[in-house]
Short mmCIF file of N, CA and C in Angstrom, two decimals:
data_model
loop_
_atom_site.label_atom_id
_atom_site.label_comp_id
_atom_site.label_asym_id
_atom_site.label_seq_id
_atom_site.Cartn_x
_atom_site.Cartn_y
_atom_site.Cartn_z
N GLU A 169 13.99 24.52 -3.22
CA GLU A 169 13.07 25.57 -3.63
C GLU A 169 11.92 24.99 -4.47
N HIS A 170 12.12 23.78 -5.04
CA HIS A 170 11.08 23.16 -5.86
C HIS A 170 10.05 22.47 -4.98
N ARG A 171 8.80 22.90 -5.11
CA ARG A 171 7.75 22.28 -4.30
C ARG A 171 6.89 21.36 -5.18
N GLY A 172 6.29 20.35 -4.54
CA GLY A 172 5.42 19.45 -5.28
C GLY A 172 6.22 18.30 -5.88
N PRO A 173 5.51 17.33 -6.43
CA PRO A 173 6.20 16.15 -6.98
C PRO A 173 7.01 16.51 -8.22
N LEU A 174 8.13 15.83 -8.38
CA LEU A 174 8.95 16.08 -9.56
C LEU A 174 8.25 15.50 -10.77
N ILE A 175 8.23 16.29 -11.85
CA ILE A 175 7.54 15.83 -13.05
C ILE A 175 8.40 14.81 -13.79
N VAL A 176 9.71 14.82 -13.49
CA VAL A 176 10.64 13.96 -14.22
C VAL A 176 10.30 12.48 -14.06
N ASP A 177 9.94 12.06 -12.83
CA ASP A 177 9.76 10.63 -12.61
C ASP A 177 8.36 10.14 -12.99
N ARG A 178 7.53 11.01 -13.58
CA ARG A 178 6.25 10.54 -14.10
C ARG A 178 6.49 9.83 -15.43
N PRO A 179 5.68 8.80 -15.72
CA PRO A 179 5.84 8.15 -17.03
C PRO A 179 5.54 9.13 -18.15
N LYS A 180 6.23 8.96 -19.25
CA LYS A 180 6.01 9.88 -20.37
C LYS A 180 4.58 9.77 -20.86
N LEU A 181 4.04 10.86 -21.39
CA LEU A 181 2.68 10.83 -21.90
C LEU A 181 2.57 9.75 -22.97
N ARG A 182 1.52 8.94 -22.83
CA ARG A 182 1.38 7.84 -23.77
C ARG A 182 0.93 8.35 -25.14
N ASP A 183 1.38 7.66 -26.16
CA ASP A 183 0.97 8.00 -27.51
C ASP A 183 -0.49 7.59 -27.70
N VAL A 184 -1.33 8.54 -28.08
CA VAL A 184 -2.76 8.26 -28.18
C VAL A 184 -3.04 7.22 -29.26
N SER A 185 -2.33 7.29 -30.39
CA SER A 185 -2.56 6.31 -31.46
C SER A 185 -2.20 4.91 -30.96
N ASN A 186 -1.18 4.83 -30.11
CA ASN A 186 -0.79 3.55 -29.52
C ASN A 186 -1.92 2.99 -28.66
N MET A 187 -2.55 3.90 -27.90
CA MET A 187 -3.57 3.47 -26.96
C MET A 187 -4.74 2.80 -27.67
N ALA A 188 -5.12 3.34 -28.82
CA ALA A 188 -6.27 2.79 -29.54
C ALA A 188 -5.99 1.33 -29.93
N VAL A 189 -4.74 1.04 -30.26
CA VAL A 189 -4.38 -0.32 -30.66
C VAL A 189 -4.19 -1.22 -29.44
N ASN A 190 -3.61 -0.66 -28.40
CA ASN A 190 -3.24 -1.47 -27.24
C ASN A 190 -4.20 -1.23 -26.07
N PRO A 191 -5.13 -2.16 -25.84
CA PRO A 191 -6.09 -1.97 -24.74
C PRO A 191 -5.44 -2.03 -23.36
N TYR A 192 -4.26 -2.64 -23.26
CA TYR A 192 -3.60 -2.76 -21.96
C TYR A 192 -3.15 -1.41 -21.44
N SER A 193 -2.59 -0.58 -22.34
CA SER A 193 -2.13 0.73 -21.88
C SER A 193 -3.33 1.60 -21.50
N LEU A 194 -4.46 1.40 -22.22
CA LEU A 194 -5.68 2.13 -21.88
C LEU A 194 -6.14 1.75 -20.48
N LYS A 195 -6.09 0.44 -20.20
CA LYS A 195 -6.48 -0.06 -18.88
C LYS A 195 -5.57 0.54 -17.81
N ALA A 196 -4.27 0.59 -18.09
CA ALA A 196 -3.33 1.16 -17.13
C ALA A 196 -3.65 2.63 -16.87
N LEU A 197 -4.00 3.34 -17.94
CA LEU A 197 -4.33 4.76 -17.80
C LEU A 197 -5.58 4.93 -16.93
N GLU A 198 -6.58 4.07 -17.16
CA GLU A 198 -7.81 4.13 -16.36
C GLU A 198 -7.49 3.91 -14.89
N GLU A 199 -6.65 2.91 -14.63
CA GLU A 199 -6.30 2.62 -13.23
C GLU A 199 -5.56 3.79 -12.61
N GLU A 200 -4.69 4.43 -13.40
CA GLU A 200 -3.94 5.58 -12.91
C GLU A 200 -4.90 6.71 -12.53
N LYS A 201 -5.88 6.96 -13.41
CA LYS A 201 -6.86 8.02 -13.15
C LYS A 201 -7.68 7.70 -11.90
N LEU A 202 -8.09 6.41 -11.78
CA LEU A 202 -8.85 6.00 -10.60
C LEU A 202 -8.02 6.25 -9.34
N GLN A 203 -6.74 5.91 -9.41
CA GLN A 203 -5.87 6.11 -8.25
C GLN A 203 -5.80 7.59 -7.88
N GLU A 204 -5.67 8.46 -8.90
CA GLU A 204 -5.63 9.90 -8.65
C GLU A 204 -6.92 10.35 -7.99
N LEU A 205 -8.04 9.80 -8.47
CA LEU A 205 -9.34 10.16 -7.91
C LEU A 205 -9.39 9.78 -6.43
N HIS A 206 -8.92 8.55 -6.12
CA HIS A 206 -8.92 8.10 -4.73
C HIS A 206 -8.05 9.02 -3.88
N ASP A 207 -6.89 9.40 -4.41
CA ASP A 207 -5.99 10.28 -3.67
C ASP A 207 -6.67 11.61 -3.36
N CYS A 208 -7.36 12.17 -4.38
CA CYS A 208 -8.05 13.45 -4.19
C CYS A 208 -9.13 13.32 -3.13
N ASN A 209 -9.90 12.23 -3.21
CA ASN A 209 -10.97 12.02 -2.23
C ASN A 209 -10.40 11.91 -0.83
N ARG A 210 -9.27 11.19 -0.71
CA ARG A 210 -8.66 11.02 0.61
C ARG A 210 -8.20 12.37 1.17
N MET A 211 -7.62 13.18 0.28
CA MET A 211 -7.17 14.51 0.72
C MET A 211 -8.36 15.36 1.17
N LEU A 212 -9.47 15.27 0.44
CA LEU A 212 -10.67 16.03 0.82
C LEU A 212 -11.15 15.58 2.20
N GLU A 213 -11.15 14.27 2.42
CA GLU A 213 -11.58 13.76 3.73
C GLU A 213 -10.66 14.29 4.83
N GLU A 214 -9.36 14.30 4.57
CA GLU A 214 -8.41 14.79 5.56
C GLU A 214 -8.67 16.27 5.85
N GLN A 215 -8.96 17.04 4.81
CA GLN A 215 -9.25 18.47 5.01
C GLN A 215 -10.50 18.65 5.86
N LYS A 216 -11.54 17.85 5.58
CA LYS A 216 -12.77 17.93 6.37
C LYS A 216 -12.46 17.64 7.82
N ALA A 217 -11.64 16.60 8.06
CA ALA A 217 -11.29 16.23 9.43
C ALA A 217 -10.55 17.38 10.11
N LEU A 218 -9.64 18.01 9.38
CA LEU A 218 -8.88 19.14 9.94
C LEU A 218 -9.83 20.27 10.33
N LYS A 219 -10.80 20.55 9.47
CA LYS A 219 -11.74 21.64 9.76
C LYS A 219 -12.58 21.32 10.98
N LYS A 220 -12.98 20.04 11.11
CA LYS A 220 -13.76 19.63 12.28
C LYS A 220 -12.93 19.83 13.54
N GLU A 221 -11.65 19.43 13.47
CA GLU A 221 -10.76 19.61 14.62
C GLU A 221 -10.65 21.08 14.97
N ALA A 222 -10.54 21.91 13.94
CA ALA A 222 -10.38 23.34 14.16
C ALA A 222 -11.61 23.90 14.88
N LYS A 223 -12.78 23.43 14.50
CA LYS A 223 -13.99 23.91 15.17
C LYS A 223 -14.05 23.41 16.60
N ALA A 224 -13.54 22.21 16.84
CA ALA A 224 -13.59 21.61 18.17
C ALA A 224 -12.63 22.32 19.13
N MET A 225 -11.56 22.88 18.59
CA MET A 225 -10.57 23.55 19.45
C MET A 225 -10.53 25.05 19.16
N PRO A 226 -11.34 25.85 19.85
CA PRO A 226 -11.38 27.29 19.58
C PRO A 226 -10.06 27.99 19.88
N LYS A 227 -9.26 27.47 20.83
CA LYS A 227 -8.00 28.14 21.17
C LYS A 227 -7.01 28.10 20.01
N ALA A 228 -6.89 26.92 19.38
CA ALA A 228 -5.90 26.77 18.29
C ALA A 228 -6.54 27.03 16.93
N LYS A 229 -7.69 27.68 16.95
CA LYS A 229 -8.50 27.84 15.73
C LYS A 229 -7.70 28.41 14.55
N GLY A 230 -7.05 29.53 14.77
CA GLY A 230 -6.35 30.21 13.68
C GLY A 230 -5.35 29.31 12.98
N ARG A 231 -4.49 28.65 13.76
CA ARG A 231 -3.44 27.81 13.15
C ARG A 231 -4.04 26.62 12.42
N ALA A 232 -4.99 25.94 13.06
CA ALA A 232 -5.57 24.74 12.45
C ALA A 232 -6.26 25.10 11.14
N LYS A 233 -6.98 26.21 11.14
CA LYS A 233 -7.67 26.63 9.91
C LYS A 233 -6.65 26.92 8.82
N GLY A 234 -5.59 27.62 9.18
CA GLY A 234 -4.56 27.95 8.20
C GLY A 234 -3.97 26.71 7.56
N LYS A 235 -3.71 25.69 8.39
CA LYS A 235 -3.14 24.45 7.86
C LYS A 235 -4.11 23.77 6.90
N ALA A 236 -5.40 23.78 7.25
CA ALA A 236 -6.39 23.12 6.41
C ALA A 236 -6.44 23.78 5.03
N LYS A 237 -6.31 25.10 5.01
CA LYS A 237 -6.38 25.80 3.73
C LYS A 237 -5.08 25.65 2.94
N ALA A 238 -3.97 25.47 3.64
CA ALA A 238 -2.67 25.45 2.98
C ALA A 238 -2.42 24.13 2.25
N ALA A 239 -3.26 23.10 2.49
CA ALA A 239 -3.04 21.82 1.82
C ALA A 239 -3.10 22.00 0.31
N PRO A 240 -2.07 21.52 -0.42
CA PRO A 240 -2.02 21.73 -1.88
C PRO A 240 -3.07 20.92 -2.60
N LYS A 241 -3.61 21.47 -3.67
CA LYS A 241 -4.59 20.74 -4.48
C LYS A 241 -3.85 19.78 -5.40
N ALA A 242 -4.30 18.55 -5.44
CA ALA A 242 -3.67 17.58 -6.36
C ALA A 242 -4.32 17.69 -7.72
N LYS A 243 -3.49 17.74 -8.74
CA LYS A 243 -4.07 17.81 -10.11
C LYS A 243 -3.64 16.58 -10.89
#
């Protein structure tokens, strides 16, 4: 019944005071954010492709459009 990624296996929120002292954890956080950004962009591209396919196939239009909209937003 649980949808989406499990929050349990995410790394614990980093201590902000720690980050100021340790530039390595800051770098890791930046890389993590960049990775999330890439994932979001990739999902957007996939959605665009789905919509193009839906326009190309008028017969299956309803289903293809529904699938494109049903894709979950990554946060």
